Coordinates of C-alpha atoms in Angstrom, one line a residue:
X1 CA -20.6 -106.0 51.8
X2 CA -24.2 -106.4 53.3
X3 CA -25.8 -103.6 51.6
X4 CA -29.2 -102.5 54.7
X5 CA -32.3 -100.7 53.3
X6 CA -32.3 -97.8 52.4
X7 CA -29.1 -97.1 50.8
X8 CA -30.3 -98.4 47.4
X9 CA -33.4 -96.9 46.0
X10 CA -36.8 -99.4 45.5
X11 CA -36.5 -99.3 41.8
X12 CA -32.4 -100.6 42.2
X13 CA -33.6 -103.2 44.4
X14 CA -36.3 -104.2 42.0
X15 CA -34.0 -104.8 39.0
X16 CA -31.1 -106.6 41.0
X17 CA -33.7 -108.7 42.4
X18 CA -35.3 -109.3 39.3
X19 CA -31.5 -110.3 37.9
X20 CA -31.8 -113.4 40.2
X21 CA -34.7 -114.8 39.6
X22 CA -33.3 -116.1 36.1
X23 CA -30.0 -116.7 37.7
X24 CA -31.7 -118.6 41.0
X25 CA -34.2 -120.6 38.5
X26 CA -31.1 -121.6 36.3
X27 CA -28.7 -122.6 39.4
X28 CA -31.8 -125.0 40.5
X29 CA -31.8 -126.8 37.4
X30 CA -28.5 -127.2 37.4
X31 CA -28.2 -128.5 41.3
X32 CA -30.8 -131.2 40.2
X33 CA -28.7 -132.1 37.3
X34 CA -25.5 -132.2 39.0
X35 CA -25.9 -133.2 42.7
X36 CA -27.5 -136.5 43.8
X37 CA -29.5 -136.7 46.3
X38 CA -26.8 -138.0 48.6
X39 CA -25.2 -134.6 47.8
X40 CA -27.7 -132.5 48.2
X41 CA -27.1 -132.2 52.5
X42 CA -23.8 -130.2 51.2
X43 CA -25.5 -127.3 49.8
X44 CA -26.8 -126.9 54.1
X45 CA -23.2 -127.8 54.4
X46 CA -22.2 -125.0 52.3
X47 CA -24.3 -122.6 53.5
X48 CA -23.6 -123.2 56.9
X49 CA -19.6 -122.4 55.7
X50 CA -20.4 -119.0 54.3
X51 CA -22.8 -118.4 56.9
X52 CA -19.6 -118.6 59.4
X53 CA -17.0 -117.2 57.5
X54 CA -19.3 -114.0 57.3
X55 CA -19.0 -114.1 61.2
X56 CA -15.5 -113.6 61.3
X57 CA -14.9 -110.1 61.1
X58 CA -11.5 -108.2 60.9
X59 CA -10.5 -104.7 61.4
X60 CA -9.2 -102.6 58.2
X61 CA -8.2 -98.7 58.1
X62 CA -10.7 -96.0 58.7
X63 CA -12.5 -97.8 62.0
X64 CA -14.7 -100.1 60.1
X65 CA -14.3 -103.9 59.4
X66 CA -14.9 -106.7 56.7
X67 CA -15.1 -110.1 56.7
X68 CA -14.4 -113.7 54.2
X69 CA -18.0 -114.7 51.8
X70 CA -16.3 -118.2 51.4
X71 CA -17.9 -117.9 47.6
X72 CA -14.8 -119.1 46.0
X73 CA -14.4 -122.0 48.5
X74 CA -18.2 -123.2 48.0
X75 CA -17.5 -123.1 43.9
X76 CA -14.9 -125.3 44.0
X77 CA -16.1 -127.5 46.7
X78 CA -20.0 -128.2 45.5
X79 CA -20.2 -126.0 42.2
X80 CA -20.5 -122.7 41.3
X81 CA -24.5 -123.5 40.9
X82 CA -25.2 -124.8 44.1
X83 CA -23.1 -122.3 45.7
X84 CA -25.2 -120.0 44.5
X85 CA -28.0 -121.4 46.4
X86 CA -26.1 -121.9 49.4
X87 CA -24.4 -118.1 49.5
X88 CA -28.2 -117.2 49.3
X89 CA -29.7 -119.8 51.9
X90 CA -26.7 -118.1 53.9
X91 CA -27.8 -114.6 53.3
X92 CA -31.5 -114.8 53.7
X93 CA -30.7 -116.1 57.0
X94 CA -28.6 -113.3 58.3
X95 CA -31.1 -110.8 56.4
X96 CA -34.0 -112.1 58.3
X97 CA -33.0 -113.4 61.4
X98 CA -29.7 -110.6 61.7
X99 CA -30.7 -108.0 60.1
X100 CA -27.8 -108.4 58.6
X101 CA -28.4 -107.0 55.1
X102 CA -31.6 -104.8 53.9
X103 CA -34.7 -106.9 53.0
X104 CA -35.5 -105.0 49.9
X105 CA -31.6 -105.1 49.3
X106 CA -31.5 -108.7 49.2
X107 CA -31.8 -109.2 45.7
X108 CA -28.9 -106.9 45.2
X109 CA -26.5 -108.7 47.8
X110 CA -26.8 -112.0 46.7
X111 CA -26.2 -110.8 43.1
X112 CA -22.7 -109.6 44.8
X113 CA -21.8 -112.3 46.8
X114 CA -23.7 -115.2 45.6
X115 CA -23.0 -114.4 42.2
X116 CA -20.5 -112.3 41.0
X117 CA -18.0 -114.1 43.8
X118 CA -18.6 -117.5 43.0
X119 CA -18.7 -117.3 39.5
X120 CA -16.0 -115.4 38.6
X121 CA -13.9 -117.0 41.6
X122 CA -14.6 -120.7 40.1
X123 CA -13.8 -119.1 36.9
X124 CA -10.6 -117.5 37.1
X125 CA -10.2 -120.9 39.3
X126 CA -10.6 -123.3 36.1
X127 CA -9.0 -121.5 33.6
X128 CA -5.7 -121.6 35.4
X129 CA -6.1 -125.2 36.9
X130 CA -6.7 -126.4 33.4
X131 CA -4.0 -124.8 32.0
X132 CA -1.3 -124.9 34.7
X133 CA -2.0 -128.7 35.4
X134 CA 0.0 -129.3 38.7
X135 CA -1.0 -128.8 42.4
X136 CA 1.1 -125.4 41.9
X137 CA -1.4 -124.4 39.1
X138 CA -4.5 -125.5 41.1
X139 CA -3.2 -123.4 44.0
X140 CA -2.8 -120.9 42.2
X141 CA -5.7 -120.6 40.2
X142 CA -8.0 -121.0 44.4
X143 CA -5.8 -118.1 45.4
X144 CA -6.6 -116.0 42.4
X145 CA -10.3 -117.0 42.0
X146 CA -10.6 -115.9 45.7
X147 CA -8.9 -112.8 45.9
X148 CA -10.6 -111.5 42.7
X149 CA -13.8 -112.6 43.3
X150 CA -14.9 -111.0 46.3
X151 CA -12.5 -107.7 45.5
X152 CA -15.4 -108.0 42.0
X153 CA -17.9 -108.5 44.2
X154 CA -16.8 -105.3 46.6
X155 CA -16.6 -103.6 43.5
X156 CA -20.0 -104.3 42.2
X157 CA -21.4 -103.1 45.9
X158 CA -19.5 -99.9 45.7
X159 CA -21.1 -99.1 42.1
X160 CA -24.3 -99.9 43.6
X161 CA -23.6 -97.3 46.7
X162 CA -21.7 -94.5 43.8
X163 CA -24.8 -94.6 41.3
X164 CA -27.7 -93.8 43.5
X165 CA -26.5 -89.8 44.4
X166 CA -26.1 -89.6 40.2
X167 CA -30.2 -91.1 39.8
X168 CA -32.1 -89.8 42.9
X169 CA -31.8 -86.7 44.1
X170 CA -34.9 -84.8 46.1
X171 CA -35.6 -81.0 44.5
X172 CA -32.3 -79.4 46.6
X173 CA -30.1 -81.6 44.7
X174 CA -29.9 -83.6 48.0
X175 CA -29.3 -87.6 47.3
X176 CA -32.6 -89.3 49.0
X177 CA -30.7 -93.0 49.4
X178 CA -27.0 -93.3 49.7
X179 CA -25.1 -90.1 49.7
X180 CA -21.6 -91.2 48.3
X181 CA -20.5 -90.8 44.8
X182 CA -18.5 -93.1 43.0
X183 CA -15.3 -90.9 44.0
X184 CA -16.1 -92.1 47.3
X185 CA -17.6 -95.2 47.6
X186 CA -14.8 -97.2 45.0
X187 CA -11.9 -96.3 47.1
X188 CA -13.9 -96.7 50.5
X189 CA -15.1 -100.5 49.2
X190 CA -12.4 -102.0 47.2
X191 CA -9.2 -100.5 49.1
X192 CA -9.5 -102.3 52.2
X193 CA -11.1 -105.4 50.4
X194 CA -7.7 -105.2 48.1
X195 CA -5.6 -105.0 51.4
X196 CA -7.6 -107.0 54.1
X197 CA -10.3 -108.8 52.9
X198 CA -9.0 -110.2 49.7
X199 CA -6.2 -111.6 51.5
X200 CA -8.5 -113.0 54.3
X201 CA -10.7 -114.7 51.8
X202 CA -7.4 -116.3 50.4
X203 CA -6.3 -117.3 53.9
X204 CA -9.7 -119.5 54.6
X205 CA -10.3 -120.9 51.4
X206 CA -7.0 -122.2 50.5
X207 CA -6.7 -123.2 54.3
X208 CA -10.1 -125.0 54.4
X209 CA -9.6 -126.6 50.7
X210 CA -6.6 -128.0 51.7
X211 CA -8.0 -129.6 54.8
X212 CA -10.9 -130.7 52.9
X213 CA -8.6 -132.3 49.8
X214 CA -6.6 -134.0 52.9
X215 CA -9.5 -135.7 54.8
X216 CA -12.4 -136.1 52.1
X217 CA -11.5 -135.1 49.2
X218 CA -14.4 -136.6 47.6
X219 CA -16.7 -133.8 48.9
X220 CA -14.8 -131.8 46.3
X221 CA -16.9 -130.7 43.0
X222 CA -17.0 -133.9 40.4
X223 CA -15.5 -136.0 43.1
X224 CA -16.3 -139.5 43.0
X225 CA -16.6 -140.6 47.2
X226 CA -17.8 -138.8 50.1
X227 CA -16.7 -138.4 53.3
X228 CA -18.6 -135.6 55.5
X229 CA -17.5 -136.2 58.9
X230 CA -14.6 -134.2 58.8
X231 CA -16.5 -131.5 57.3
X232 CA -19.0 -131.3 60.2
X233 CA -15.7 -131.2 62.8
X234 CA -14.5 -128.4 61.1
X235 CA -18.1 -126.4 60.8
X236 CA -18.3 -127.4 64.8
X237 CA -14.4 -125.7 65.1
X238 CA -15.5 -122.4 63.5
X239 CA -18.7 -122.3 65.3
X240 CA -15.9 -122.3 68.4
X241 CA -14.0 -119.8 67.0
X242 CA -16.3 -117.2 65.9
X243 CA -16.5 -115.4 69.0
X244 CA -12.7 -114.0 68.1
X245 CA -14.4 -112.2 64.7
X246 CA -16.7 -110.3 67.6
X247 CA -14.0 -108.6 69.1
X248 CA -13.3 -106.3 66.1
X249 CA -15.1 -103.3 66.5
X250 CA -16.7 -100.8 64.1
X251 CA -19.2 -101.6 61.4
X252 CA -18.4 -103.0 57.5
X253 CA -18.3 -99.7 55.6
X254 CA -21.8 -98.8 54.0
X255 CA -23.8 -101.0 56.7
X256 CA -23.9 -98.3 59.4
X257 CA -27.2 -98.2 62.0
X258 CA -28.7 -94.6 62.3
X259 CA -25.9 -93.5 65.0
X260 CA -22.9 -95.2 63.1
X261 CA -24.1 -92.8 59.8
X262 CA -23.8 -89.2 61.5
X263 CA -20.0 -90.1 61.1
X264 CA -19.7 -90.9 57.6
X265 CA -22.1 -87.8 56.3
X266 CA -20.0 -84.2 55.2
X267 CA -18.2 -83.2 58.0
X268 CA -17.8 -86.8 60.0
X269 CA -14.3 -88.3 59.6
X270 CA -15.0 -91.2 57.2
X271 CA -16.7 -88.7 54.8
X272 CA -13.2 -86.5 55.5
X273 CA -10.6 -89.6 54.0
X274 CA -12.4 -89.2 50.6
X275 CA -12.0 -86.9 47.5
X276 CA -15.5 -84.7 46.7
X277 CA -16.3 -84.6 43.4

């Protein structure tokens, strides 16, 4: 879900990053409302948890991969607000130490994944919890808010990839950023994140909430004690275990380097399991 440069055009980038900057300025005031300064080492806490989930990549259909966000997970634990900050702290780290993720598309990925995902996760999260009030209901309403919000998020990407052939074209007609219309980049984002991903992002977040609830559950959002040493054990245990998400191979689709692309243009074999419009 890492959208590089140059698949979205300057003037896309400009206006998603120009949608955070009120969305950024407004999740600050809020984090300074809302988490005391004993609190605020989460949010590195957080970050540090999406920043490893994100590592963690599996193998879906097609020869690509994709991987957890942990945006869900973050909402519930420290607030959707300062899980905005930490999705992004997470992000800009990958984007300019990585490489993982465009510069110029930042604005435009943390709009996806920090968000569109932790948002609507938290929300779809609440609604249920407070309606369904049992530990049935609040499971529930984590494995809903997970799955739907990063399947939103992958949708949001893959309307970002579909519009820019429709809005920038050179004088042949040709598109100048990404090639894929919305026929093709839909399907090719949200299928395997409906199938693989969705389900993965379930699997950690009601895994990790339920070892955080156990062991300190006053780390969770409006909790009244904390208790962060079990937290740092289990940010030392995926650090451990993220090797095992190097071993899939092929690239998330849409992030492909300059030899990784010949394959998905007209005529390669990713370009070949889509309809043309």
């Amino acid at each position: 879900m890492h959208i590089p440069d140059n698949y979205l055009s300057p003037s896309t980038c400009a206006v998603m990053g120009a949608a955070m900057i009120p969305i950024w300025t407004i999740a600050v005031k809020k984090v300074k409302k809302e988490i005391t300064k004993a609190k605020i080492p989460l949010l590195g806490i957080g970050a540090a948890f999406s920043f490893l989930l994100m590592m963690f990549n599996v193998p879906i259909p097609g020869g690509t991969t994709a991987h957890a966000v942990g945006g869900t997970l973050l909402a519930i634990l420290i607030g959707p607000f300062s899980a905005c900050i930490s999705i992004t702290v997470a992000l800009l780290i990958q984007t300019l130490l990585f490489g993982d993720g465009g510069v110029l598309a930042f604005g435009a990925n943390c709009f996806n994944m920090a968000f569109v995902l932790p948002f609507l996760g938290y929300f779809i999260y609440k609604f249920i919890k407070d309606r369904a009030k049992s530990e049935k209901g609040e499971y529930a309403g984590i494995i809903l808010g997970s799955y739907f919000g990063i399947n939103v998020a992958a949708l949001c990407a893959a309307i970002e990839f579909g519009i820019q052939p429709l809005l920038f074209k050179n004088a042949a007609g040709q598109a100048l950023y990404s090639p894929y219309p919305l026929s093709v980049s839909i399907p090719a984002m949200t299928i395997p994140h409906l199938l693989v991903a969705g389900v993965v992002e379930v699997v950690f977040t009601v895994g990790i909430y339920s070892f955080i609830k156990k062991v300190s559950p006053g780390t969770i959002f409006e909790g009244a004690k904390k208790k962060t040493h079990a937290i740092y054990g289990l940010i030392v245990a995926l650090i451990c275990l993220t090797p095992i998400g190097l071993l899939a191979t092929g690239t998330a689709w849409g992030e492909w380097g300059s030899d990784e692309i010949k394959m998905s243009y007209p005529g390669g074999m990713l370009w070949d399991m889509f309809p043309k419009e």
